JSON list of C-alpha atoms in Angstrom, two decimals:
[
{"chain": "V", "resi": 1, "resn": "MET", "atom": "CA", "xyz": [-0.09, 0.45, 0.12]},
{"chain": "V", "resi": 2, "resn": "LEU", "atom": "CA", "xyz": [1.21, 3.78, -1.18]},
{"chain": "V", "resi": 3, "resn": "CYS", "atom": "CA", "xyz": [0.23, 6.83, 0.06]},
{"chain": "V", "resi": 4, "resn": "MET", "atom": "CA", "xyz": [1.70, 10.51, -1.51]},
{"chain": "V", "resi": 5, "resn": "THR", "atom": "CA", "xyz": [1.88, 13.41, -0.43]},
{"chain": "V", "resi": 6, "resn": "GLN", "atom": "CA", "xyz": [0.64, 16.11, -2.35]},
{"chain": "V", "resi": 7, "resn": "ARG", "atom": "CA", "xyz": [3.64, 17.35, -3.76]},
{"chain": "V", "resi": 8, "resn": "GLU", "atom": "CA", "xyz": [4.82, 13.48, -4.86]},
{"chain": "V", "resi": 9, "resn": "PHE", "atom": "CA", "xyz": [1.14, 13.92, -6.51]},
{"chain": "V", "resi": 10, "resn": "SER", "atom": "CA", "xyz": [1.40, 16.93, -7.99]},
{"chain": "V", "resi": 11, "resn": "GLN", "atom": "CA", "xyz": [4.93, 15.59, -9.85]},
{"chain": "V", "resi": 12, "resn": "PHE", "atom": "CA", "xyz": [2.78, 12.65, -10.41]},
{"chain": "V", "resi": 13, "resn": "VAL", "atom": "CA", "xyz": [0.74, 14.63, -12.46]},
{"chain": "V", "resi": 14, "resn": "THR", "atom": "CA", "xyz": [3.60, 16.66, -14.19]},
{"chain": "V", "resi": 15, "resn": "GLN", "atom": "CA", "xyz": [5.01, 13.57, -15.33]},
{"chain": "V", "resi": 16, "resn": "TYR", "atom": "CA", "xyz": [2.16, 11.75, -17.17]},
{"chain": "V", "resi": 17, "resn": "GLU", "atom": "CA", "xyz": [-0.16, 14.55, -17.89]},
{"chain": "V", "resi": 18, "resn": "LYS", "atom": "CA", "xyz": [1.10, 14.41, -21.62]},
{"chain": "V", "resi": 19, "resn": "LEU", "atom": "CA", "xyz": [0.73, 10.83, -21.81]},
{"chain": "V", "resi": 20, "resn": "VAL", "atom": "CA", "xyz": [-2.59, 10.84, -20.45]},
{"chain": "V", "resi": 21, "resn": "PHE", "atom": "CA", "xyz": [-4.05, 13.99, -22.58]},
{"chain": "V", "resi": 22, "resn": "THR", "atom": "CA", "xyz": [-2.88, 11.94, -25.83]},
{"chain": "V", "resi": 23, "resn": "ILE", "atom": "CA", "xyz": [-4.63, 8.93, -24.92]},
{"chain": "V", "resi": 24, "resn": "CYS", "atom": "CA", "xyz": [-7.57, 10.68, -24.15]},
{"chain": "V", "resi": 25, "resn": "TYR", "atom": "CA", "xyz": [-7.39, 12.76, -27.00]},
{"chain": "V", "resi": 26, "resn": "GLN", "atom": "CA", "xyz": [-6.63, 9.60, -29.56]},
{"chain": "V", "resi": 27, "resn": "PHE", "atom": "CA", "xyz": [-10.04, 8.19, -28.46]},
{"chain": "V", "resi": 28, "resn": "VAL", "atom": "CA", "xyz": [-12.42, 11.00, -28.53]},
{"chain": "V", "resi": 29, "resn": "LYS", "atom": "CA", "xyz": [-10.85, 13.53, -30.87]},
{"chain": "V", "resi": 30, "resn": "ASP", "atom": "CA", "xyz": [-11.91, 16.39, -29.21]},
{"chain": "V", "resi": 31, "resn": "TYR", "atom": "CA", "xyz": [-9.64, 18.70, -27.28]},
{"chain": "V", "resi": 32, "resn": "HIS", "atom": "CA", "xyz": [-11.82, 19.79, -24.71]},
{"chain": "V", "resi": 33, "resn": "GLU", "atom": "CA", "xyz": [-13.60, 16.71, -23.65]},
{"chain": "V", "resi": 34, "resn": "ALA", "atom": "CA", "xyz": [-9.75, 14.77, -23.93]},
{"chain": "V", "resi": 35, "resn": "GLN", "atom": "CA", "xyz": [-9.39, 18.21, -21.13]},
{"chain": "V", "resi": 36, "resn": "ASN", "atom": "CA", "xyz": [-11.68, 16.72, -19.29]},
{"chain": "V", "resi": 37, "resn": "LEU", "atom": "CA", "xyz": [-11.17, 13.02, -19.46]},
{"chain": "V", "resi": 38, "resn": "SER", "atom": "CA", "xyz": [-7.83, 13.67, -18.47]},
{"chain": "V", "resi": 39, "resn": "GLN", "atom": "CA", "xyz": [-8.81, 15.40, -14.78]},
{"chain": "V", "resi": 40, "resn": "GLU", "atom": "CA", "xyz": [-11.10, 12.49, -13.91]},
{"chain": "V", "resi": 41, "resn": "THR", "atom": "CA", "xyz": [-8.13, 9.93, -14.79]},
{"chain": "V", "resi": 42, "resn": "PHE", "atom": "CA", "xyz": [-6.15, 11.75, -12.21]},
{"chain": "V", "resi": 43, "resn": "LEU", "atom": "CA", "xyz": [-8.84, 12.30, -9.81]},
{"chain": "V", "resi": 44, "resn": "SER", "atom": "CA", "xyz": [-9.47, 8.78, -10.06]},
{"chain": "V", "resi": 45, "resn": "ALA", "atom": "CA", "xyz": [-5.64, 7.84, -10.17]},
{"chain": "V", "resi": 46, "resn": "TYR", "atom": "CA", "xyz": [-5.40, 10.12, -6.79]},
{"chain": "V", "resi": 47, "resn": "ARG", "atom": "CA", "xyz": [-8.61, 8.52, -5.43]},
{"chain": "V", "resi": 48, "resn": "HIS", "atom": "CA", "xyz": [-6.98, 5.01, -6.16]},
{"chain": "V", "resi": 49, "resn": "ILE", "atom": "CA", "xyz": [-3.19, 5.66, -5.54]},
{"chain": "V", "resi": 50, "resn": "ASP", "atom": "CA", "xyz": [-3.19, 4.18, -1.93]},
{"chain": "V", "resi": 51, "resn": "SER", "atom": "CA", "xyz": [-4.44, 0.58, -3.38]},
{"chain": "V", "resi": 52, "resn": "TYR", "atom": "CA", "xyz": [-2.36, 0.24, -6.26]},
{"chain": "V", "resi": 53, "resn": "GLN", "atom": "CA", "xyz": [0.46, -2.67, -5.60]},
{"chain": "V", "resi": 54, "resn": "GLY", "atom": "CA", "xyz": [2.55, -1.99, -9.18]},
{"chain": "V", "resi": 55, "resn": "ASP", "atom": "CA", "xyz": [6.34, -0.06, -9.17]},
{"chain": "V", "resi": 56, "resn": "ASN", "atom": "CA", "xyz": [5.38, 1.17, -12.42]},
{"chain": "V", "resi": 57, "resn": "TYR", "atom": "CA", "xyz": [2.55, 4.00, -13.26]},
{"chain": "V", "resi": 58, "resn": "LYS", "atom": "CA", "xyz": [2.73, 4.44, -16.59]},
{"chain": "V", "resi": 59, "resn": "PRO", "atom": "CA", "xyz": [0.86, 1.25, -17.85]},
{"chain": "V", "resi": 60, "resn": "TRP", "atom": "CA", "xyz": [-1.62, 1.71, -14.48]},
{"chain": "V", "resi": 61, "resn": "ILE", "atom": "CA", "xyz": [-2.37, 5.19, -15.75]},
{"chain": "V", "resi": 62, "resn": "ALA", "atom": "CA", "xyz": [-2.53, 4.63, -19.37]},
{"chain": "V", "resi": 63, "resn": "ARG", "atom": "CA", "xyz": [-5.05, 1.89, -18.52]},
{"chain": "V", "resi": 64, "resn": "ILE", "atom": "CA", "xyz": [-7.01, 4.53, -16.24]},
{"chain": "V", "resi": 65, "resn": "ALA", "atom": "CA", "xyz": [-6.63, 7.02, -19.36]},
{"chain": "V", "resi": 66, "resn": "THR", "atom": "CA", "xyz": [-7.88, 4.42, -21.69]},
{"chain": "V", "resi": 67, "resn": "ASN", "atom": "CA", "xyz": [-11.00, 3.21, -19.58]},
{"chain": "V", "resi": 68, "resn": "LYS", "atom": "CA", "xyz": [-12.59, 6.89, -19.34]},
{"chain": "V", "resi": 69, "resn": "ALA", "atom": "CA", "xyz": [-12.21, 7.75, -22.60]},
{"chain": "V", "resi": 70, "resn": "LYS", "atom": "CA", "xyz": [-13.97, 4.43, -23.57]},
{"chain": "V", "resi": 71, "resn": "ASP", "atom": "CA", "xyz": [-16.42, 5.06, -20.89]},
{"chain": "V", "resi": 72, "resn": "TYR", "atom": "CA", "xyz": [-17.01, 8.43, -22.27]},
{"chain": "V", "resi": 73, "resn": "LEU", "atom": "CA", "xyz": [-17.40, 6.95, -26.08]},
{"chain": "V", "resi": 74, "resn": "ASN", "atom": "CA", "xyz": [-19.34, 4.15, -24.56]},
{"chain": "V", "resi": 75, "resn": "SER", "atom": "CA", "xyz": [-22.11, 6.56, -23.16]},
{"chain": "V", "resi": 76, "resn": "ALA", "atom": "CA", "xyz": [-21.82, 9.33, -25.86]},
{"chain": "V", "resi": 77, "resn": "TYR", "atom": "CA", "xyz": [-22.80, 6.76, -28.03]},
{"chain": "V", "resi": 78, "resn": "SER", "atom": "CA", "xyz": [-25.89, 5.72, -25.92]},
{"chain": "V", "resi": 79, "resn": "ARG", "atom": "CA", "xyz": [-26.62, 9.29, -24.91]},
{"chain": "V", "resi": 80, "resn": "ARG", "atom": "CA", "xyz": [-27.57, 9.60, -28.63]},
{"chain": "V", "resi": 81, "resn": "VAL", "atom": "CA", "xyz": [-29.12, 6.08, -29.13]},
{"chain": "V", "resi": 82, "resn": "MET", "atom": "CA", "xyz": [-31.10, 7.14, -25.78]},
{"chain": "V", "resi": 83, "resn": "LEU", "atom": "CA", "xyz": [-32.13, 10.50, -27.05]},
{"chain": "V", "resi": 84, "resn": "ALA", "atom": "CA", "xyz": [-33.51, 9.20, -29.98]},
{"chain": "V", "resi": 85, "resn": "ALA", "atom": "CA", "xyz": [-35.63, 6.97, -28.08]},
{"chain": "V", "resi": 86, "resn": "THR", "atom": "CA", "xyz": [-36.87, 9.10, -25.29]},
{"chain": "V", "resi": 87, "resn": "GLU", "atom": "CA", "xyz": [-35.51, 12.87, -24.06]},
{"chain": "V", "resi": 88, "resn": "ASP", "atom": "CA", "xyz": [-35.95, 12.43, -20.48]},
{"chain": "V", "resi": 89, "resn": "ASP", "atom": "CA", "xyz": [-33.74, 9.38, -19.80]},
{"chain": "V", "resi": 90, "resn": "SER", "atom": "CA", "xyz": [-29.91, 10.27, -19.19]},
{"chain": "V", "resi": 91, "resn": "VAL", "atom": "CA", "xyz": [-27.58, 7.36, -19.67]},
{"chain": "V", "resi": 92, "resn": "GLU", "atom": "CA", "xyz": [-24.81, 9.10, -17.80]},
{"chain": "V", "resi": 93, "resn": "ALA", "atom": "CA", "xyz": [-26.57, 10.21, -15.04]},
{"chain": "V", "resi": 94, "resn": "MET", "atom": "CA", "xyz": [-28.01, 6.94, -14.61]},
{"chain": "V", "resi": 95, "resn": "ALA", "atom": "CA", "xyz": [-24.22, 5.51, -14.78]},
{"chain": "V", "resi": 96, "resn": "SER", "atom": "CA", "xyz": [-22.54, 7.92, -12.26]},
{"chain": "V", "resi": 97, "resn": "ILE", "atom": "CA", "xyz": [-24.22, 6.79, -9.33]},
{"chain": "V", "resi": 98, "resn": "LYS", "atom": "CA", "xyz": [-21.37, 7.57, -6.85]},
{"chain": "V", "resi": 99, "resn": "GLN", "atom": "CA", "xyz": [-20.51, 4.77, -4.69]},
{"chain": "V", "resi": 100, "resn": "ALA", "atom": "CA", "xyz": [-19.03, 4.98, -0.92]},
{"chain": "V", "resi": 101, "resn": "ASP", "atom": "CA", "xyz": [-15.25, 4.10, -0.74]},
{"chain": "V", "resi": 102, "resn": "SER", "atom": "CA", "xyz": [-15.45, 1.82, 2.45]},
{"chain": "V", "resi": 103, "resn": "SER", "atom": "CA", "xyz": [-11.80, 1.44, 1.88]},
{"chain": "V", "resi": 104, "resn": "GLN", "atom": "CA", "xyz": [-10.66, 5.39, 2.92]},
{"chain": "V", "resi": 105, "resn": "GLN", "atom": "CA", "xyz": [-10.09, 5.82, 6.65]},
{"chain": "V", "resi": 106, "resn": "PRO", "atom": "CA", "xyz": [-11.61, 8.50, 8.37]},
{"chain": "V", "resi": 107, "resn": "ASP", "atom": "CA", "xyz": [-8.63, 10.46, 8.17]},
{"chain": "V", "resi": 108, "resn": "GLU", "atom": "CA", "xyz": [-8.59, 10.30, 4.41]},
{"chain": "V", "resi": 109, "resn": "LEU", "atom": "CA", "xyz": [-12.31, 11.10, 4.17]},
{"chain": "V", "resi": 110, "resn": "TYR", "atom": "CA", "xyz": [-12.32, 14.32, 6.56]},
{"chain": "V", "resi": 111, "resn": "ILE", "atom": "CA", "xyz": [-8.97, 15.37, 3.92]},
{"chain": "V", "resi": 112, "resn": "SER", "atom": "CA", "xyz": [-11.34, 14.61, 0.95]},
{"chain": "V", "resi": 113, "resn": "ARG", "atom": "CA", "xyz": [-14.39, 16.44, 2.10]},
{"chain": "V", "resi": 114, "resn": "GLU", "atom": "CA", "xyz": [-12.30, 19.26, 3.22]},
{"chain": "V", "resi": 115, "resn": "SER", "atom": "CA", "xyz": [-11.13, 19.62, -0.03]},
{"chain": "V", "resi": 116, "resn": "SER", "atom": "CA", "xyz": [-14.33, 18.97, -1.73]},
{"chain": "V", "resi": 117, "resn": "GLY", "atom": "CA", "xyz": [-15.76, 22.43, 0.24]},
{"chain": "V", "resi": 118, "resn": "ARG", "atom": "CA", "xyz": [-13.08, 23.87, -0.53]},
{"chain": "V", "resi": 119, "resn": "ILE", "atom": "CA", "xyz": [-13.74, 23.21, -4.40]},
{"chain": "V", "resi": 120, "resn": "GLU", "atom": "CA", "xyz": [-17.40, 24.14, -3.93]},
{"chain": "V", "resi": 121, "resn": "GLN", "atom": "CA", "xyz": [-17.10, 27.29, -2.41]},
{"chain": "V", "resi": 122, "resn": "ILE", "atom": "CA", "xyz": [-14.66, 28.34, -5.08]},
{"chain": "V", "resi": 123, "resn": "ILE", "atom": "CA", "xyz": [-16.99, 26.87, -7.34]},
{"chain": "V", "resi": 124, "resn": "TYR", "atom": "CA", "xyz": [-20.05, 29.06, -6.06]},
{"chain": "V", "resi": 125, "resn": "SER", "atom": "CA", "xyz": [-17.95, 32.93, -5.88]},
{"chain": "V", "resi": 126, "resn": "MET", "atom": "CA", "xyz": [-17.08, 32.13, -9.28]},
{"chain": "V", "resi": 127, "resn": "LYS", "atom": "CA", "xyz": [-18.80, 34.90, -11.74]},
{"chain": "V", "resi": 128, "resn": "GLU", "atom": "CA", "xyz": [-21.36, 34.32, -14.02]},
{"chain": "V", "resi": 129, "resn": "PRO", "atom": "CA", "xyz": [-21.27, 32.56, -16.68]},
{"chain": "V", "resi": 130, "resn": "TYR", "atom": "CA", "xyz": [-19.23, 29.92, -15.34]},
{"chain": "V", "resi": 131, "resn": "ARG", "atom": "CA", "xyz": [-20.99, 29.09, -11.82]},
{"chain": "V", "resi": 132, "resn": "GLU", "atom": "CA", "xyz": [-23.80, 27.92, -13.23]},
{"chain": "V", "resi": 133, "resn": "VAL", "atom": "CA", "xyz": [-22.19, 25.53, -15.62]},
{"chain": "V", "resi": 134, "resn": "CYS", "atom": "CA", "xyz": [-20.05, 24.77, -13.01]},
{"chain": "V", "resi": 135, "resn": "ILE", "atom": "CA", "xyz": [-22.03, 23.73, -10.83]},
{"chain": "V", "resi": 136, "resn": "LEU", "atom": "CA", "xyz": [-24.21, 21.57, -12.70]},
{"chain": "V", "resi": 137, "resn": "ARG", "atom": "CA", "xyz": [-21.20, 19.79, -14.68]},
{"chain": "V", "resi": 138, "resn": "PHE", "atom": "CA", "xyz": [-19.01, 19.25, -11.17]},
{"chain": "V", "resi": 139, "resn": "LEU", "atom": "CA", "xyz": [-21.27, 19.45, -8.57]},
{"chain": "V", "resi": 140, "resn": "LYS", "atom": "CA", "xyz": [-24.38, 18.23, -10.08]},
{"chain": "V", "resi": 141, "resn": "GLU", "atom": "CA", "xyz": [-22.81, 16.24, -12.13]},
{"chain": "V", "resi": 142, "resn": "LYS", "atom": "CA", "xyz": [-24.88, 16.48, -15.33]},
{"chain": "V", "resi": 143, "resn": "ASP", "atom": "CA", "xyz": [-23.16, 15.97, -18.72]},
{"chain": "V", "resi": 144, "resn": "ILE", "atom": "CA", "xyz": [-22.70, 18.81, -21.32]},
{"chain": "V", "resi": 145, "resn": "PRO", "atom": "CA", "xyz": [-25.83, 18.25, -23.88]},
{"chain": "V", "resi": 146, "resn": "GLU", "atom": "CA", "xyz": [-28.32, 18.26, -20.42]},
{"chain": "V", "resi": 147, "resn": "ILE", "atom": "CA", "xyz": [-26.45, 21.69, -19.50]},
{"chain": "V", "resi": 148, "resn": "ALA", "atom": "CA", "xyz": [-27.13, 23.02, -22.76]},
{"chain": "V", "resi": 149, "resn": "VAL", "atom": "CA", "xyz": [-31.11, 22.05, -22.26]},
{"chain": "V", "resi": 150, "resn": "ILE", "atom": "CA", "xyz": [-31.20, 23.46, -18.93]},
{"chain": "V", "resi": 151, "resn": "LEU", "atom": "CA", "xyz": [-29.60, 26.68, -19.20]},
{"chain": "V", "resi": 152, "resn": "GLY", "atom": "CA", "xyz": [-30.84, 26.87, -23.30]},
{"chain": "V", "resi": 153, "resn": "ARG", "atom": "CA", "xyz": [-27.77, 27.38, -24.12]},
{"chain": "V", "resi": 154, "resn": "PRO", "atom": "CA", "xyz": [-25.90, 25.72, -27.23]},
{"chain": "V", "resi": 155, "resn": "LYS", "atom": "CA", "xyz": [-23.63, 22.98, -26.75]},
{"chain": "V", "resi": 156, "resn": "LYS", "atom": "CA", "xyz": [-20.88, 24.90, -27.97]},
{"chain": "V", "resi": 157, "resn": "THR", "atom": "CA", "xyz": [-21.26, 27.52, -25.39]},
{"chain": "V", "resi": 158, "resn": "VAL", "atom": "CA", "xyz": [-21.54, 25.31, -22.59]},
{"chain": "V", "resi": 159, "resn": "GLU", "atom": "CA", "xyz": [-18.33, 23.43, -23.99]},
{"chain": "V", "resi": 160, "resn": "THR", "atom": "CA", "xyz": [-16.77, 26.60, -24.44]},
{"chain": "V", "resi": 161, "resn": "GLN", "atom": "CA", "xyz": [-18.19, 28.33, -20.93]},
{"chain": "V", "resi": 162, "resn": "LEU", "atom": "CA", "xyz": [-16.78, 24.73, -19.17]},
{"chain": "V", "resi": 163, "resn": "TYR", "atom": "CA", "xyz": [-13.13, 25.08, -20.93]},
{"chain": "V", "resi": 164, "resn": "ARG", "atom": "CA", "xyz": [-12.81, 28.55, -19.68]},
{"chain": "V", "resi": 165, "resn": "ALA", "atom": "CA", "xyz": [-14.43, 27.63, -15.93]},
{"chain": "V", "resi": 166, "resn": "ARG", "atom": "CA", "xyz": [-12.37, 24.94, -15.80]},
{"chain": "V", "resi": 167, "resn": "THR", "atom": "CA", "xyz": [-8.87, 27.12, -16.01]},
{"chain": "V", "resi": 168, "resn": "ILE", "atom": "CA", "xyz": [-10.18, 29.90, -13.86]},
{"chain": "V", "resi": 169, "resn": "LEU", "atom": "CA", "xyz": [-11.04, 26.70, -10.75]},
{"chain": "V", "resi": 170, "resn": "GLN", "atom": "CA", "xyz": [-7.31, 25.46, -11.80]},
{"chain": "V", "resi": 171, "resn": "LYS", "atom": "CA", "xyz": [-5.70, 28.42, -11.31]},
{"chain": "V", "resi": 172, "resn": "GLN", "atom": "CA", "xyz": [-7.86, 29.35, -7.68]},
{"chain": "V", "resi": 173, "resn": "ILE", "atom": "CA", "xyz": [-6.97, 25.98, -6.11]},
{"chain": "V", "resi": 174, "resn": "LYS", "atom": "CA", "xyz": [-3.82, 26.13, -6.86]},
{"chain": "V", "resi": 175, "resn": "GLU", "atom": "CA", "xyz": [-3.75, 29.57, -5.46]},
{"chain": "V", "resi": 176, "resn": "VAL", "atom": "CA", "xyz": [-5.22, 27.84, -2.20]},
{"chain": "V", "resi": 177, "resn": "TYR", "atom": "CA", "xyz": [-3.33, 25.02, -2.22]},
{"chain": "V", "resi": 178, "resn": "ASP", "atom": "CA", "xyz": [0.28, 27.14, -2.71]},
{"chain": "V", "resi": 179, "resn": "TYR", "atom": "CA", "xyz": [-0.73, 29.54, 0.17]},
{"chain": "V", "resi": 180, "resn": "GLU", "atom": "CA", "xyz": [-1.69, 26.83, 2.46]},
{"chain": "V", "resi": 181, "resn": "LYS", "atom": "CA", "xyz": [1.73, 25.40, 2.10]},
{"chain": "V", "resi": 182, "resn": "LYS", "atom": "CA", "xyz": [3.50, 28.62, 3.36]}
]
């Protein structure tokens, strides 16, 4: 069982971010979605790094990225098929039901919740139009077509707003963590 500090995980991300993005992009052929999937890949890796038992992270992180991209492609296909059948059902919403990770220790759960709370505060303090799209995407886990319908905006507009919002979020989160390190 391995435990990483935030600094070590940051180095891990720096080391593998190009590989992960390339894998995701090769599958989805969409720059913005490849960025989303890259972030989801590292989030998944962060959540499960303590249970990884190998020595070489490269094939492990590559497999996670591949699976995330394949899952995305499968759900995107399913969404198109389901939208043709009915507009009310959402495959991705059903597939994104969270399961509690019972392997986490109480201190890990506290740190995870604390970090989530800070990120939530940052999202709620964002200016429009970014706040609404972030709340729907990151907190309510809606997909881009759903967000576009809910907000009455074109899908491309939502994608652009999410891309810009993600950049703002990354910058603000980095500032918070850099401040806390001091």
